[in-house]
GROMACS .gro file of N, CA and C in nm:
model
  390
    1UNK      N    1   0.086  -0.116   0.000
    1UNK     CA    2   0.000   0.000   0.000
    1UNK      C    3   0.091   0.123   0.000
    2UNK      N    4   0.072   0.206  -0.100
    2UNK     CA    5   0.156   0.326  -0.110
    2UNK      C    6   0.083   0.431  -0.192
    3UNK      N    7   0.139   0.553  -0.197
    3UNK     CA    8   0.072   0.662  -0.270
    3UNK      C    9   0.043   0.632  -0.417
    4UNK      N   10   0.116   0.539  -0.478
    4UNK     CA   11   0.086   0.507  -0.618
    4UNK      C   12  -0.047   0.433  -0.631
    5UNK      N   13  -0.101   0.386  -0.520
    5UNK     CA   14  -0.230   0.315  -0.520
    5UNK      C   15  -0.348   0.407  -0.492
    6UNK      N   16  -0.325   0.539  -0.497
    6UNK     CA   17  -0.428   0.635  -0.456
    6UNK      C   18  -0.562   0.616  -0.526
    7UNK      N   19  -0.561   0.599  -0.657
    7UNK     CA   20  -0.688   0.588  -0.729
    7UNK      C   21  -0.768   0.467  -0.682
    8UNK      N   22  -0.702   0.352  -0.675
    8UNK     CA   23  -0.773   0.231  -0.634
    8UNK      C   24  -0.815   0.238  -0.486
    9UNK      N   25  -0.729   0.293  -0.402
    9UNK     CA   26  -0.765   0.308  -0.261
    9UNK      C   27  -0.880   0.408  -0.245
   10UNK      N   28  -0.880   0.513  -0.323
   10UNK     CA   29  -0.990   0.609  -0.320
   10UNK      C   30  -1.122   0.544  -0.356
   11UNK      N   31  -1.119   0.459  -0.459
   11UNK     CA   32  -1.242   0.386  -0.497
   11UNK      C   33  -1.287   0.293  -0.385
   12UNK      N   34  -1.191   0.224  -0.321
   12UNK     CA   35  -1.223   0.137  -0.208
   12UNK      C   36  -1.287   0.216  -0.095
   13UNK      N   37  -1.226   0.327  -0.055
   13UNK     CA   38  -1.281   0.409   0.053
   13UNK      C   39  -1.420   0.460   0.019
   14UNK      N   40  -1.437   0.510  -0.101
   14UNK     CA   41  -1.567   0.564  -0.140
   14UNK      C   42  -1.674   0.456  -0.135
   15UNK      N   43  -1.645   0.341  -0.192
   15UNK     CA   44  -1.742   0.231  -0.192
   15UNK      C   45  -1.774   0.187  -0.049
   16UNK      N   46  -1.672   0.184   0.037
   16UNK     CA   47  -1.691   0.137   0.175
   16UNK      C   48  -1.778   0.232   0.256
   17UNK      N   49  -1.764   0.362   0.234
   17UNK     CA   50  -1.838   0.461   0.313
   17UNK      C   51  -1.976   0.494   0.256
   18UNK      N   52  -1.995   0.477   0.127
   18UNK     CA   53  -2.119   0.515   0.059
   18UNK      C   54  -2.240   0.452   0.129
   19UNK      N   55  -2.332   0.537   0.173
   19UNK     CA   56  -2.456   0.489   0.234
   19UNK      C   57  -2.446   0.445   0.378
   20UNK      N   58  -2.330   0.461   0.442
   20UNK     CA   59  -2.315   0.420   0.582
   20UNK      C   60  -2.343   0.539   0.673
   21UNK      N   61  -2.343   0.515   0.804
   21UNK     CA   62  -2.366   0.623   0.900
   21UNK      C   63  -2.253   0.725   0.897
   22UNK      N   64  -2.138   0.687   0.845
   22UNK     CA   65  -2.024   0.778   0.838
   22UNK      C   66  -2.015   0.853   0.704
   23UNK      N   67  -2.103   0.821   0.612
   23UNK     CA   68  -2.102   0.887   0.481
   23UNK      C   69  -2.164   1.026   0.492
   24UNK      N   70  -2.090   1.126   0.444
   24UNK     CA   71  -2.137   1.265   0.451
   24UNK      C   72  -2.143   1.328   0.312
   25UNK      N   73  -2.170   1.246   0.211
   25UNK     CA   74  -2.183   1.297   0.076
   25UNK      C   75  -2.053   1.311  -0.001
   26UNK      N   76  -1.945   1.253   0.051
   26UNK     CA   77  -1.816   1.263  -0.016
   26UNK      C   78  -1.818   1.194  -0.152
   27UNK      N   79  -1.747   1.255  -0.245
   27UNK     CA   80  -1.731   1.196  -0.378
   27UNK      C   81  -1.612   1.101  -0.377
   28UNK      N   82  -1.594   1.031  -0.487
   28UNK     CA   83  -1.476   0.946  -0.501
   28UNK      C   84  -1.349   1.030  -0.494
   29UNK      N   85  -1.353   1.150  -0.551
   29UNK     CA   86  -1.237   1.240  -0.544
   29UNK      C   87  -1.208   1.280  -0.400
   30UNK      N   88  -1.313   1.302  -0.321
   30UNK     CA   89  -1.295   1.334  -0.179
   30UNK      C   90  -1.231   1.216  -0.105
   31UNK      N   91  -1.275   1.097  -0.138
   31UNK     CA   92  -1.220   0.977  -0.074
   31UNK      C   93  -1.072   0.962  -0.111
   32UNK      N   94  -1.040   0.985  -0.236
   32UNK     CA   95  -0.900   0.980  -0.280
   32UNK      C   96  -0.817   1.083  -0.204
   33UNK      N   97  -0.871   1.202  -0.185
   33UNK     CA   98  -0.802   1.308  -0.111
   33UNK      C   99  -0.781   1.267   0.035
   34UNK      N  100  -0.877   1.198   0.094
   34UNK     CA  101  -0.863   1.152   0.232
   34UNK      C  102  -0.750   1.049   0.243
   35UNK      N  103  -0.741   0.962   0.145
   35UNK     CA  104  -0.632   0.864   0.143
   35UNK      C  105  -0.498   0.937   0.129
   36UNK      N  106  -0.491   1.032   0.036
   36UNK     CA  107  -0.368   1.110   0.017
   36UNK      C  108  -0.331   1.184   0.146
   37UNK      N  109  -0.429   1.241   0.213
   37UNK     CA  110  -0.404   1.312   0.339
   37UNK      C  111  -0.350   1.217   0.445
   38UNK      N  112  -0.398   1.093   0.444
   38UNK     CA  113  -0.347   0.994   0.538
   38UNK      C  114  -0.201   0.965   0.510
   39UNK      N  115  -0.167   0.943   0.384
   39UNK     CA  116  -0.027   0.921   0.347
   39UNK      C  117   0.059   1.042   0.383
   40UNK      N  118   0.002   1.160   0.372
   40UNK     CA  119   0.076   1.284   0.398
   40UNK      C  120   0.083   1.322   0.546
   41UNK      N  121   0.020   1.244   0.634
   41UNK     CA  122   0.033   1.267   0.776
   41UNK      C  123  -0.075   1.350   0.842
   42UNK      N  124  -0.185   1.376   0.773
   42UNK     CA  125  -0.291   1.458   0.834
   42UNK      C  126  -0.348   1.396   0.961
   43UNK      N  127  -0.346   1.265   0.969
   43UNK     CA  128  -0.401   1.194   1.085
   43UNK      C  129  -0.288   1.132   1.168
   44UNK      N  130  -0.170   1.190   1.160
   44UNK     CA  131  -0.050   1.137   1.224
   44UNK      C  132   0.035   1.067   1.120
   45UNK      N  133   0.158   1.040   1.154
   45UNK     CA  134   0.250   0.976   1.060
   45UNK      C  135   0.195   0.840   1.017
   46UNK      N  136   0.187   0.819   0.886
   46UNK     CA  137   0.139   0.693   0.832
   46UNK      C  138   0.238   0.582   0.864
   47UNK      N  139   0.188   0.466   0.904
   47UNK     CA  140   0.272   0.351   0.941
   47UNK      C  141   0.248   0.240   0.838
   48UNK      N  142   0.321   0.243   0.727
   48UNK     CA  143   0.295   0.144   0.621
   48UNK      C  144   0.322   0.000   0.662
   49UNK      N  145   0.419  -0.022   0.751
   49UNK     CA  146   0.452  -0.159   0.789
   49UNK      C  147   0.342  -0.224   0.874
   50UNK      N  148   0.249  -0.145   0.927
   50UNK     CA  149   0.139  -0.200   1.005
   50UNK      C  150   0.004  -0.180   0.936
   51UNK      N  151   0.003  -0.117   0.821
   51UNK     CA  152  -0.120  -0.096   0.745
   51UNK      C  153  -0.136  -0.211   0.646
   52UNK      N  154  -0.260  -0.255   0.629
   52UNK     CA  155  -0.285  -0.378   0.553
   52UNK      C  156  -0.396  -0.354   0.452
   53UNK      N  157  -0.379  -0.414   0.334
   53UNK     CA  158  -0.485  -0.412   0.234
   53UNK      C  159  -0.500  -0.554   0.180
   54UNK      N  160  -0.624  -0.597   0.163
   54UNK     CA  161  -0.652  -0.730   0.109
   54UNK      C  162  -0.717  -0.717  -0.028
   55UNK      N  163  -0.674  -0.801  -0.117
   55UNK     CA  164  -0.728  -0.805  -0.251
   55UNK      C  165  -0.810  -0.934  -0.266
   56UNK      N  166  -0.926  -0.923  -0.326
   56UNK     CA  167  -1.011  -1.039  -0.354
   56UNK      C  168  -1.059  -1.026  -0.498
   57UNK      N  169  -1.047  -1.134  -0.570
   57UNK     CA  170  -1.094  -1.136  -0.709
   57UNK      C  171  -1.032  -1.021  -0.789
   58UNK      N  172  -0.905  -0.990  -0.761
   58UNK     CA  173  -0.832  -0.888  -0.835
   58UNK      C  174  -0.868  -0.745  -0.800
   59UNK      N  175  -0.943  -0.724  -0.693
   59UNK     CA  176  -0.983  -0.588  -0.651
   59UNK      C  177  -0.947  -0.567  -0.506
   60UNK      N  178  -0.914  -0.442  -0.471
   60UNK     CA  179  -0.893  -0.411  -0.330
   60UNK      C  180  -1.027  -0.427  -0.260
   61UNK      N  181  -1.029  -0.511  -0.158
   61UNK     CA  182  -1.154  -0.545  -0.091
   61UNK      C  183  -1.166  -0.485   0.049
   62UNK      N  184  -1.054  -0.476   0.121
   62UNK     CA  185  -1.059  -0.430   0.259
   62UNK      C  186  -0.922  -0.375   0.297
   63UNK      N  187  -0.921  -0.284   0.393
   63UNK     CA  188  -0.794  -0.226   0.437
   63UNK      C  189  -0.803  -0.174   0.579
   64UNK      N  190  -0.688  -0.169   0.644
   64UNK     CA  191  -0.673  -0.105   0.774
   64UNK      C  192  -0.552  -0.013   0.764
   65UNK      N  193  -0.574   0.115   0.794
   65UNK     CA  194  -0.467   0.215   0.789
   65UNK      C  195  -0.426   0.250   0.932
   66UNK      N  196  -0.297   0.240   0.960
   66UNK     CA  197  -0.243   0.273   1.091
   66UNK      C  198  -0.160   0.400   1.079
   67UNK      N  199  -0.178   0.489   1.176
   67UNK     CA  200  -0.096   0.610   1.186
   67UNK      C  201  -0.045   0.622   1.330
   68UNK      N  202   0.044   0.716   1.350
   68UNK     CA  203   0.087   0.751   1.486
   68UNK      C  204   0.026   0.886   1.517
   69UNK      N  205  -0.073   0.887   1.602
   69UNK     CA  206  -0.143   1.009   1.640
   69UNK      C  207  -0.098   1.047   1.780
   70UNK      N  208  -0.035   1.162   1.792
   70UNK     CA  209   0.017   1.210   1.920
   70UNK      C  210   0.106   1.104   1.985
   71UNK      N  211   0.186   1.039   1.902
   71UNK     CA  212   0.284   0.941   1.950
   71UNK      C  213   0.230   0.803   1.978
   72UNK      N  214   0.101   0.781   1.952
   72UNK     CA  215   0.039   0.651   1.981
   72UNK      C  216  -0.018   0.592   1.853
   73UNK      N  217  -0.007   0.459   1.837
   73UNK     CA  218  -0.066   0.396   1.719
   73UNK      C  219  -0.218   0.418   1.716
   74UNK      N  220  -0.267   0.454   1.599
   74UNK     CA  221  -0.410   0.480   1.578
   74UNK      C  222  -0.459   0.400   1.459
   75UNK      N  223  -0.568   0.329   1.477
   75UNK     CA  224  -0.637   0.267   1.364
   75UNK      C  225  -0.718   0.378   1.300
   76UNK      N  226  -0.657   0.443   1.202
   76UNK     CA  227  -0.718   0.562   1.142
   76UNK      C  228  -0.840   0.527   1.058
   77UNK      N  229  -0.832   0.417   0.983
   77UNK     CA  230  -0.942   0.376   0.896
   77UNK      C  231  -0.945   0.225   0.885
   78UNK      N  232  -1.065   0.171   0.883
   78UNK     CA  233  -1.090   0.033   0.845
   78UNK      C  234  -1.202   0.038   0.743
   79UNK      N  235  -1.179  -0.017   0.625
   79UNK     CA  236  -1.280  -0.012   0.519
   79UNK      C  237  -1.292  -0.147   0.450
   80UNK      N  238  -1.413  -0.177   0.406
   80UNK     CA  239  -1.439  -0.298   0.328
   80UNK      C  240  -1.546  -0.265   0.224
   81UNK      N  241  -1.522  -0.308   0.101
   81UNK     CA  242  -1.623  -0.290  -0.004
   81UNK      C  243  -1.751  -0.365   0.037
   82UNK      N  244  -1.867  -0.307   0.008
   82UNK     CA  245  -1.993  -0.369   0.049
   82UNK      C  246  -2.009  -0.514   0.001
   83UNK      N  247  -1.965  -0.542  -0.121
   83UNK     CA  248  -1.984  -0.678  -0.174
   83UNK      C  249  -1.894  -0.781  -0.107
   84UNK      N  250  -1.798  -0.736  -0.027
   84UNK     CA  251  -1.709  -0.828   0.043
   84UNK      C  252  -1.732  -0.829   0.194
   85UNK      N  253  -1.832  -0.756   0.241
   85UNK     CA  254  -1.861  -0.754   0.385
   85UNK      C  255  -1.913  -0.890   0.429
   86UNK      N  256  -1.892  -0.918   0.557
   86UNK     CA  257  -1.941  -1.043   0.614
   86UNK      C  258  -1.849  -1.161   0.591
   87UNK      N  259  -1.731  -1.138   0.535
   87UNK     CA  260  -1.635  -1.245   0.510
   87UNK      C  261  -1.519  -1.244   0.610
   88UNK      N  262  -1.521  -1.150   0.704
   88UNK     CA  263  -1.415  -1.142   0.802
   88UNK      C  264  -1.290  -1.069   0.754
   89UNK      N  265  -1.300  -0.998   0.642
   89UNK     CA  266  -1.183  -0.931   0.586
   89UNK      C  267  -1.135  -0.816   0.673
   90UNK      N  268  -1.226  -0.736   0.725
   90UNK     CA  269  -1.186  -0.626   0.813
   90UNK      C  270  -1.118  -0.681   0.937
   91UNK      N  271  -1.171  -0.788   0.992
   91UNK     CA  272  -1.110  -0.851   1.109
   91UNK      C  273  -0.969  -0.897   1.076
   92UNK      N  274  -0.950  -0.958   0.959
   92UNK     CA  275  -0.816  -1.001   0.918
   92UNK      C  276  -0.720  -0.883   0.906
   93UNK      N  277  -0.767  -0.775   0.846
   93UNK     CA  278  -0.683  -0.656   0.829
   93UNK      C  279  -0.641  -0.598   0.963
   94UNK      N  280  -0.738  -0.579   1.051
   94UNK     CA  281  -0.708  -0.518   1.181
   94UNK      C  282  -0.620  -0.611   1.264
   95UNK      N  283  -0.648  -0.740   1.263
   95UNK     CA  284  -0.567  -0.836   1.338
   95UNK      C  285  -0.423  -0.837   1.285
   96UNK      N  286  -0.406  -0.832   1.154
   96UNK     CA  287  -0.271  -0.827   1.096
   96UNK      C  288  -0.199  -0.698   1.136
   97UNK      N  289  -0.273  -0.588   1.138
   97UNK     CA  290  -0.214  -0.461   1.182
   97UNK      C  291  -0.171  -0.469   1.327
   98UNK      N  292  -0.255  -0.528   1.411
   98UNK     CA  293  -0.223  -0.542   1.552
   98UNK      C  294  -0.100  -0.630   1.572
   99UNK      N  295  -0.089  -0.737   1.494
   99UNK     CA  296   0.028  -0.825   1.504
   99UNK      C  297   0.154  -0.753   1.461
  100UNK      N  298   0.147  -0.674   1.355
  100UNK     CA  299   0.263  -0.599   1.309
  100UNK      C  300   0.306  -0.497   1.414
  101UNK      N  301   0.210  -0.431   1.474
  101UNK     CA  302   0.243  -0.334   1.580
  101UNK      C  303   0.305  -0.405   1.700
  102UNK      N  304   0.250  -0.518   1.739
  102UNK     CA  305   0.304  -0.594   1.852
  102UNK      C  306   0.447  -0.640   1.824
  103UNK      N  307   0.472  -0.682   1.702
  103UNK     CA  308   0.607  -0.725   1.665
  103UNK      C  309   0.706  -0.610   1.676
  104UNK      N  310   0.658  -0.488   1.659
  104UNK     CA  311   0.741  -0.370   1.673
  104UNK      C  312   0.745  -0.314   1.814
  105UNK      N  313   0.680  -0.382   1.908
  105UNK     CA  314   0.685  -0.341   2.048
  105UNK      C  315   0.564  -0.264   2.099
  106UNK      N  316   0.468  -0.235   2.013
  106UNK     CA  317   0.348  -0.162   2.057
  106UNK      C  318   0.251  -0.258   2.124
  107UNK      N  319   0.197  -0.214   2.236
  107UNK     CA  320   0.102  -0.297   2.310
  107UNK      C  321  -0.039  -0.240   2.311
  108UNK      N  322  -0.056  -0.122   2.253
  108UNK     CA  323  -0.188  -0.059   2.249
  108UNK      C  324  -0.215  -0.005   2.110
  109UNK      N  325  -0.343   0.006   2.078
  109UNK     CA  326  -0.388   0.063   1.952
  109UNK      C  327  -0.516   0.140   1.980
  110UNK      N  328  -0.515   0.267   1.948
  110UNK     CA  329  -0.632   0.352   1.968
  110UNK      C  330  -0.717   0.353   1.841
  111UNK      N  331  -0.843   0.391   1.858
  111UNK     CA  332  -0.931   0.412   1.743
  111UNK      C  333  -1.045   0.501   1.785
  112UNK      N  334  -1.109   0.558   1.686
  112UNK     CA  335  -1.232   0.634   1.705
  112UNK      C  336  -1.338   0.566   1.621
  113UNK      N  337  -1.458   0.554   1.674
  113UNK     CA  338  -1.567   0.492   1.597
  113UNK      C  339  -1.696   0.565   1.629
  114UNK      N  340  -1.776   0.584   1.526
  114UNK     CA  341  -1.906   0.647   1.543
  114UNK      C  342  -1.994   0.557   1.629
  115UNK      N  343  -2.054   0.614   1.730
  115UNK     CA  344  -2.133   0.537   1.826
  115UNK      C  345  -2.242   0.454   1.758
  116UNK      N  346  -2.303   0.508   1.654
  116UNK     CA  347  -2.413   0.438   1.587
  116UNK      C  348  -2.366   0.338   1.482
  117UNK      N  349  -2.235   0.326   1.463
  117UNK     CA  350  -2.181   0.227   1.367
  117UNK      C  351  -2.168   0.094   1.440
  118UNK      N  352  -2.281   0.026   1.454
  118UNK     CA  353  -2.287  -0.095   1.536
  118UNK      C  354  -2.202  -0.209   1.480
  119UNK      N  355  -2.193  -0.221   1.349
  119UNK     CA  356  -2.112  -0.327   1.291
  119UNK      C  357  -1.965  -0.307   1.324
  120UNK      N  358  -1.917  -0.184   1.310
  120UNK     CA  359  -1.776  -0.156   1.342
  120UNK      C  360  -1.751  -0.176   1.491
  121UNK      N  361  -1.840  -0.129   1.573
  121UNK     CA  362  -1.823  -0.144   1.718
  121UNK      C  363  -1.817  -0.291   1.757
  122UNK      N  364  -1.902  -0.372   1.696
  122UNK     CA  365  -1.902  -0.516   1.727
  122UNK      C  366  -1.769  -0.580   1.684
  123UNK      N  367  -1.720  -0.541   1.567
  123UNK     CA  368  -1.591  -0.592   1.520
  123UNK      C  369  -1.481  -0.557   1.618
  124UNK      N  370  -1.474  -0.431   1.657
  124UNK     CA  371  -1.368  -0.387   1.746
  124UNK      C  372  -1.378  -0.453   1.883
  125UNK      N  373  -1.499  -0.472   1.932
  125UNK     CA  374  -1.516  -0.540   2.060
  125UNK      C  375  -1.469  -0.686   2.052
  126UNK      N  376  -1.501  -0.753   1.939
  126UNK     CA  377  -1.453  -0.891   1.920
  126UNK      C  378  -1.301  -0.898   1.917
  127UNK      N  379  -1.237  -0.792   1.873
  127UNK     CA  380  -1.091  -0.789   1.866
  127UNK      C  381  -1.027  -0.743   1.997
  128UNK      N  382  -1.111  -0.713   2.098
  128UNK     CA  383  -1.060  -0.680   2.229
  128UNK      C  384  -1.053  -0.532   2.263
  129UNK      N  385  -1.103  -0.447   2.176
  129UNK     CA  386  -1.103  -0.303   2.205
  129UNK      C  387  -1.211  -0.274   2.310
  130UNK      N  388  -1.182  -0.175   2.394
  130UNK     CA  389  -1.280  -0.132   2.494
  130UNK      C  390  -1.302   0.018   2.482
   0.00000   0.00000   0.00000
C-alpha cells in the first residue's frame, strides 16, 4: 500500500463509506483526497509496515490504515467494499495490523468509531477493544 495506489484506494474508501452512518456525501475524489491526506500525515505519521490491504478477485476489498497520532498507534481507517462484507476481511486486516504493531513493540492501539456504527463497534469489541 503506497501513494501510487491512490486511485484504487480512493475507490475502495468511497465504496466502503457510501450509504453508511459515516457517509457525509463525499465523492470518489474526496475519498482519494482523504487517502492522500493519510499518506501525507494529516491523521498522524502513516505507518505502512502495520497498514494492511486485502485483494479479492483482483480488486482491493478491505484495508486497515495505521498512523501515529500524538505518538500513539491509531487505527485511522478500516474499510471494506460492500460486496465483500461479512467475510471477516476487516477482522483479518485489523488483526494483521495489531500483530505488526506488537512485533514492533506496541502494546496498544487507539481508534475512534461512530457510536451508531454498530457493525464496526461489534468488530472492534470482538478484537478486544474497549
